[in-house]
XYZ file of C-alpha atoms in Angstrom:
403
model
C 22.022 -3.481 17.442
C 20.282 -0.737 14.994
C 20.983 -0.769 11.313
C 22.053 3.022 9.342
C 19.946 4.378 7.742
C 18.376 7.798 5.850
C 15.577 9.226 6.572
C 14.865 10.638 3.140
C 10.252 12.201 3.862
C 10.387 15.859 1.253
C 6.540 16.404 0.742
C 4.917 18.938 2.343
C 1.280 17.878 3.776
C -0.594 20.079 3.631
C -2.972 18.458 6.341
C -6.831 20.218 7.176
C -9.982 21.359 6.909
C -10.204 23.353 3.750
C -7.191 22.713 2.499
C -7.756 21.988 -1.021
C -8.283 25.641 -1.235
C -3.614 25.716 -1.358
C -4.182 23.014 -3.984
C -3.017 26.164 -6.526
C -0.237 28.221 -4.663
C 1.046 25.342 -3.690
C 1.154 24.385 -7.561
C 2.267 27.490 -8.645
C 5.010 26.946 -5.796
C 6.603 23.810 -7.538
C 6.495 25.119 -11.125
C 3.608 23.361 -12.889
C 2.549 25.031 -15.851
C 0.820 22.323 -17.686
C -1.306 19.920 -15.157
C -2.824 16.635 -15.787
C -5.563 15.155 -12.645
C -5.718 12.237 -12.943
C -8.571 10.963 -10.702
C -10.720 7.261 -10.354
C -14.487 7.104 -10.508
C -17.881 9.662 -10.062
C -16.623 10.122 -7.083
C -14.512 13.260 -6.819
C -16.795 14.770 -9.743
C -19.996 13.878 -7.402
C -18.068 15.788 -4.209
C -17.776 18.554 -6.039
C -14.015 18.295 -4.957
C -12.591 18.285 -8.517
C -14.781 21.203 -9.551
C -12.482 22.954 -6.790
C -9.302 21.342 -7.698
C -9.726 22.418 -11.941
C -11.230 26.154 -9.917
C -7.612 25.814 -7.744
C -4.966 25.425 -10.391
C -7.676 28.000 -12.979
C -7.759 31.150 -10.734
C -3.281 30.485 -10.318
C -3.740 30.538 -14.213
C -2.740 26.773 -14.350
C -3.597 25.020 -17.411
C -4.575 21.452 -16.836
C -5.897 18.784 -18.616
C -7.583 15.535 -16.567
C -6.892 11.340 -16.789
C -10.046 10.100 -15.210
C -10.893 6.425 -15.947
C -8.206 5.342 -12.724
C -9.559 1.928 -10.698
C -8.212 -0.211 -8.265
C -5.257 -2.178 -8.536
C -4.262 0.400 -11.483
C -3.884 -1.002 -15.536
C -0.794 -0.696 -17.439
C -2.891 0.810 -20.447
C -4.254 4.003 -18.502
C -0.707 4.285 -18.030
C 0.163 4.379 -21.232
C -2.511 6.785 -22.071
C -2.551 9.031 -19.771
C 1.844 9.193 -21.648
C -0.181 10.096 -24.378
C -2.768 12.686 -23.805
C -0.058 14.123 -21.762
C 3.013 14.528 -24.216
C 0.020 16.043 -26.696
C -1.090 18.053 -23.525
C 2.867 18.743 -22.843
C 1.987 18.513 -19.496
C 4.856 19.120 -16.692
C 2.979 17.855 -13.961
C 0.270 15.231 -12.152
C -1.706 16.534 -9.718
C -3.296 12.825 -8.647
C -7.067 13.077 -6.731
C -7.605 10.002 -5.503
C -6.309 7.255 -3.001
C -3.398 4.776 -3.928
C -4.737 4.043 -7.360
C -4.607 7.797 -8.623
C -1.496 8.632 -7.065
C 0.209 5.532 -8.234
C -0.596 5.733 -11.657
C 0.342 9.676 -11.969
C 3.226 8.793 -10.887
C 3.874 5.727 -13.783
C 2.488 8.654 -16.386
C 5.406 11.056 -14.207
C 8.068 8.257 -15.008
C 6.270 7.611 -18.392
C 6.742 11.396 -19.701
C 9.812 12.161 -17.487
C 11.763 9.087 -20.073
C 9.557 9.091 -23.378
C 12.260 6.769 -25.250
C 11.676 3.936 -23.422
C 9.154 1.901 -22.001
C 7.351 2.642 -18.947
C 6.239 -1.511 -17.718
C 10.417 -1.681 -17.516
C 10.551 -0.065 -14.623
C 7.579 -2.484 -12.626
C 9.390 -5.344 -14.874
C 13.125 -4.091 -13.463
C 15.398 -4.471 -16.105
C 16.148 -0.376 -16.391
C 15.437 2.333 -12.604
C 14.380 6.271 -13.466
C 16.443 8.797 -14.284
C 13.864 11.508 -14.758
C 10.600 11.975 -13.362
C 7.766 14.699 -13.468
C 6.830 16.397 -10.540
C 3.836 14.775 -9.071
C 1.586 16.345 -6.093
C -2.425 14.090 -4.367
C -5.008 15.197 -2.888
C -5.633 12.190 -0.730
C -9.307 11.059 -0.715
C -8.849 7.788 0.723
C -6.293 6.496 3.722
C -4.819 4.038 2.599
C -1.641 3.233 -0.052
C 0.266 6.170 2.087
C 1.416 6.392 -1.507
C 1.373 10.178 -1.035
C 4.367 10.370 0.719
C 5.821 7.411 0.013
C 8.364 6.960 -3.164
C 6.580 3.673 -4.617
C 4.506 2.602 -6.935
C 2.475 -0.287 -7.663
C 1.083 -1.093 -11.332
C -0.852 -3.839 -12.643
C -0.099 -4.968 -15.829
C -3.772 -6.338 -17.361
C -2.349 -8.519 -19.843
C 0.489 -10.660 -17.988
C -1.630 -10.530 -15.729
C 1.771 -8.930 -13.389
C 1.297 -6.949 -10.410
C 4.351 -4.947 -10.081
C 5.994 -2.291 -7.495
C 8.926 0.620 -8.432
C 10.350 2.022 -5.346
C 12.370 5.070 -5.945
C 12.580 8.784 -4.337
C 12.486 10.628 -7.766
C 8.519 10.332 -7.107
C 8.032 11.405 -3.628
C 5.314 13.106 -3.981
C 5.808 17.116 -3.385
C 3.707 17.587 -1.434
C -0.504 16.263 -0.090
C -3.309 17.928 0.486
C -5.179 15.820 3.197
C -8.543 17.376 4.585
C -10.547 14.544 6.192
C -13.685 15.317 5.648
C -13.248 13.639 1.798
C -13.109 10.117 3.157
C -16.376 10.000 5.222
C -18.425 8.784 1.461
C -16.210 6.222 1.666
C -17.774 2.291 1.385
C -17.335 1.060 4.799
C -15.520 -1.493 3.196
C -12.685 0.037 1.513
C -12.575 2.378 5.267
C -11.750 -1.094 6.765
C -9.738 -2.556 3.433
C -8.269 0.647 3.524
C -7.188 0.608 7.873
C -5.586 -3.341 7.270
C -2.855 -1.459 4.359
C -2.216 1.090 6.950
C -1.498 -0.926 9.739
C 0.161 -4.170 7.226
C 2.953 -1.439 5.891
C 4.041 -1.109 9.639
C 4.206 -4.208 11.048
C 6.088 -5.942 6.815
C 8.616 -3.112 8.827
C 8.008 -3.736 12.086
C 8.571 -7.686 11.981
C 11.697 -8.573 11.017
C 14.964 -10.195 12.063
C 17.406 -7.501 11.496
C 17.755 -4.504 14.233
C 15.803 -2.503 15.353
C 16.063 0.789 17.631
C 13.363 1.099 20.753
C 12.124 4.322 19.067
C 10.989 2.708 15.970
C 9.281 -0.193 17.840
C 7.758 2.927 19.916
C 5.592 4.482 16.633
C 5.344 1.503 14.965
C 3.020 -0.077 18.564
C 1.214 3.264 18.801
C 0.555 3.454 15.342
C -1.119 0.376 15.232
C -3.316 0.457 18.132
C -4.027 3.739 16.804
C -5.834 2.854 14.292
C -7.554 -0.319 15.525
C -9.200 2.178 18.131
C -10.511 4.530 14.946
C -10.660 1.289 12.464
C -13.800 0.139 15.222
C -15.313 3.541 15.970
C -15.939 4.549 12.366
C -17.643 1.156 11.975
C -20.076 2.257 14.236
C -19.898 5.945 13.044
C -18.266 7.203 9.898
C -18.994 11.112 10.027
C -16.642 10.962 13.415
C -13.742 13.218 11.918
C -11.441 12.682 14.474
C -11.111 9.349 13.524
C -10.562 10.165 9.556
C -7.751 12.427 10.529
C -6.053 9.669 13.006
C -6.505 7.085 9.827
C -5.655 9.674 7.245
C -2.481 10.567 9.185
C -1.625 7.133 10.222
C -2.222 6.138 6.683
C 1.073 8.919 5.343
C 2.924 7.774 8.972
C 3.359 4.606 8.109
C 4.836 3.953 4.277
C 7.005 7.351 4.073
C 9.075 5.029 5.654
C 9.269 6.243 9.830
C 8.496 3.209 11.191
C 11.436 1.384 9.269
C 14.106 3.382 10.608
C 16.865 1.113 11.954
C 15.824 -2.622 11.098
C 16.831 -4.215 8.262
C 14.331 -2.792 5.835
C 11.015 -5.388 6.688
C 9.751 -8.678 5.547
C 6.815 -6.960 2.923
C 6.111 -10.756 1.924
C 2.765 -10.601 2.718
C 2.309 -7.588 0.332
C 4.471 -9.827 -2.350
C 2.199 -12.628 -1.651
C -0.956 -10.236 -2.202
C 0.145 -8.659 -4.971
C -0.542 -12.060 -7.004
C -3.908 -12.125 -5.215
C -4.350 -8.690 -6.749
C -2.752 -9.797 -9.919
C -5.173 -12.818 -10.877
C -8.122 -12.495 -9.093
C -8.646 -8.499 -9.262
C -9.310 -8.455 -4.689
C -8.727 -5.519 -2.796
C -5.357 -5.064 -1.910
C -6.612 -4.901 1.932
C -8.862 -7.674 2.397
C -6.441 -8.853 0.110
C -3.839 -9.005 2.999
C -6.067 -9.338 6.017
C -6.956 -13.282 4.107
C -2.878 -13.866 3.986
C -1.673 -11.740 6.956
C -2.380 -14.834 9.443
C -1.444 -17.696 7.234
C 2.210 -15.913 6.632
C 2.374 -15.841 10.508
C 1.934 -18.753 11.471
C 3.625 -20.042 8.996
C 6.884 -17.428 10.296
C 6.374 -16.818 13.872
C 8.252 -19.751 15.199
C 11.651 -18.405 13.855
C 10.574 -14.310 14.457
C 10.025 -15.571 18.241
C 10.782 -12.406 19.973
C 8.895 -9.978 17.872
C 5.801 -11.585 17.956
C 6.078 -11.852 21.386
C 6.584 -8.211 22.116
C 3.634 -7.204 19.218
C 1.344 -9.974 20.705
C 1.890 -8.205 24.916
C 2.300 -4.338 23.415
C -0.411 -4.428 20.565
C -2.681 -6.255 20.907
C -2.920 -6.681 24.625
C -2.216 -10.431 24.901
C -1.656 -11.146 28.874
C -1.371 -14.700 29.183
C 1.158 -15.983 30.583
C 2.062 -19.481 28.472
C 4.669 -20.111 26.487
C 6.065 -17.847 24.280
C 4.841 -19.402 21.152
C 1.118 -20.035 22.972
C 1.603 -15.984 22.916
C 2.541 -15.458 19.980
C -0.416 -17.872 18.545
C -2.719 -15.742 21.320
C -1.351 -12.008 19.624
C -2.242 -13.819 15.874
C -5.990 -15.498 17.307
C -6.903 -11.366 18.690
C -5.568 -9.901 15.209
C -7.852 -12.916 13.460
C -10.261 -11.617 16.183
C -10.311 -7.376 15.164
C -9.875 -8.563 11.304
C -13.342 -9.928 11.707
C -14.855 -6.558 13.894
C -14.141 -4.923 10.987
C -15.803 -7.497 7.941
C -11.840 -8.061 6.722
C -11.836 -11.253 5.988
C -8.859 -13.973 7.540
C -8.762 -16.734 4.872
C -8.748 -16.644 1.088
C -12.616 -18.220 1.196
C -13.704 -15.136 3.299
C -12.144 -13.022 0.366
C -14.309 -14.981 -2.391
C -11.511 -16.794 -3.830
C -10.473 -20.376 -3.595
C -7.582 -20.912 -5.987
C -6.472 -23.746 -7.832
C -3.229 -25.765 -7.707
C -1.838 -24.522 -10.502
C -3.274 -21.110 -9.638
C -1.153 -21.574 -6.635
C 2.016 -22.826 -7.765
C 1.862 -20.052 -10.708
C 1.626 -17.578 -8.184
C 4.248 -18.537 -6.209
C 6.153 -18.973 -9.274
C 5.106 -15.834 -10.332
C 6.168 -14.008 -6.188
C 9.096 -15.652 -6.523
C 10.506 -14.242 -10.183
C 9.300 -10.689 -8.521
C 10.974 -11.255 -5.429
C 14.261 -11.744 -7.747
C 14.690 -15.392 -5.789
C 14.134 -16.371 -1.990
C 13.533 -13.384 0.275
C 11.564 -12.108 4.226
C 13.330 -10.809 6.461
C 10.811 -12.464 9.557
C 12.000 -16.328 7.415
C 13.231 -16.303 4.056
C 10.378 -17.526 2.050
C 11.124 -20.356 -0.402
C 8.929 -21.302 -3.336
C 7.706 -24.189 -1.842
C 6.693 -21.980 1.236
C 5.029 -20.020 -0.445
C 3.277 -22.018 -1.605
C 1.931 -23.674 1.888
C 0.670 -20.089 2.592
C -1.266 -19.531 0.028
C -2.246 -22.851 0.755
C -2.859 -22.930 4.136
C -5.007 -19.742 3.549
C -6.751 -21.348 1.727
C -7.656 -24.656 3.907
C -6.096 -28.084 3.832
C -2.680 -28.738 2.335
C -4.066 -32.081 1.522
C -6.761 -31.252 -0.395
C -4.635 -29.751 -2.683
C -1.879 -32.221 -3.276
C 0.154 -30.350 -2.343
C 1.998 -33.211 -0.011
């Protein structure tokens, strides 16, 4: 039976070629008078997009300053820097230019500026709840995180190695400008990692033991099939505008909660396990998800068997006859084949890391602390379960002395 739900998706999306021409007008309509532009490396400058953003704001007589240098797995120190600059410049609006890292940094800075009497990390440590947040918007250049329409953001505390999420509707962007042309220059690895992240946002909501709705399942399955098809296309033709557009729009739909309507809220343990990999080893998020998912799936599928069978049939196209367990395993193997087809890893060795037994236990401890105890929907995981999943992703548990 379907669960009751609320669906809240207030972000205005301006999508397509030359969508960036509307940035200034949209910011003005939101009441912006002093904007902080948050961006990453030099690509925003080299593409000319940053110059266009500045010109669009200037045309509406909106003052602006910049916070550049945001990196993947965005850091808390950069958030603090943004809060300091924002106070000095009396910023009242945050505009991220980039992908999830820039958007998440902008959201965190917006929280910090709105409540200057508090340390913003307290939100990510879950020792308090935000009461206010400055308005945020984005100009998307990377299809992956879905942060451009979601309530979530993830920040890494480089002092402690903790990578933590904070979700609150206060930070949902007011608008998102999305021109697929600006994703064409992404390296192939980054494009593929983004596609994995998009799929995982949907799969986390799909593999549940809670209620489900047929229409939600159909949306989720269609999204997954569309991303897989276009991810392969982009491996061969990264200039394909239509494939870029399909993936970019899928990224937003995958994480604005649409594909979770009517279920129990989702599982999200692959994400939480990967966050500890990211915090400890600074791996690319999508690649980390690809490396951990097969081990998670094989560990939990027997307790969520009907969903894995449906996934194998409807998403991976498994047509073989056999037991439900054989069909589920064939679906997992097919997903591993897809990951390899777009250059993504399926275990930690392929990801290029080999955690020690101590590091595995530390990641499990941190994951337990971040989750607040046992959690999951496909299967509720204990600390020992987490250790086994991490270790299975490396190889033999016996080799790690964890049996």
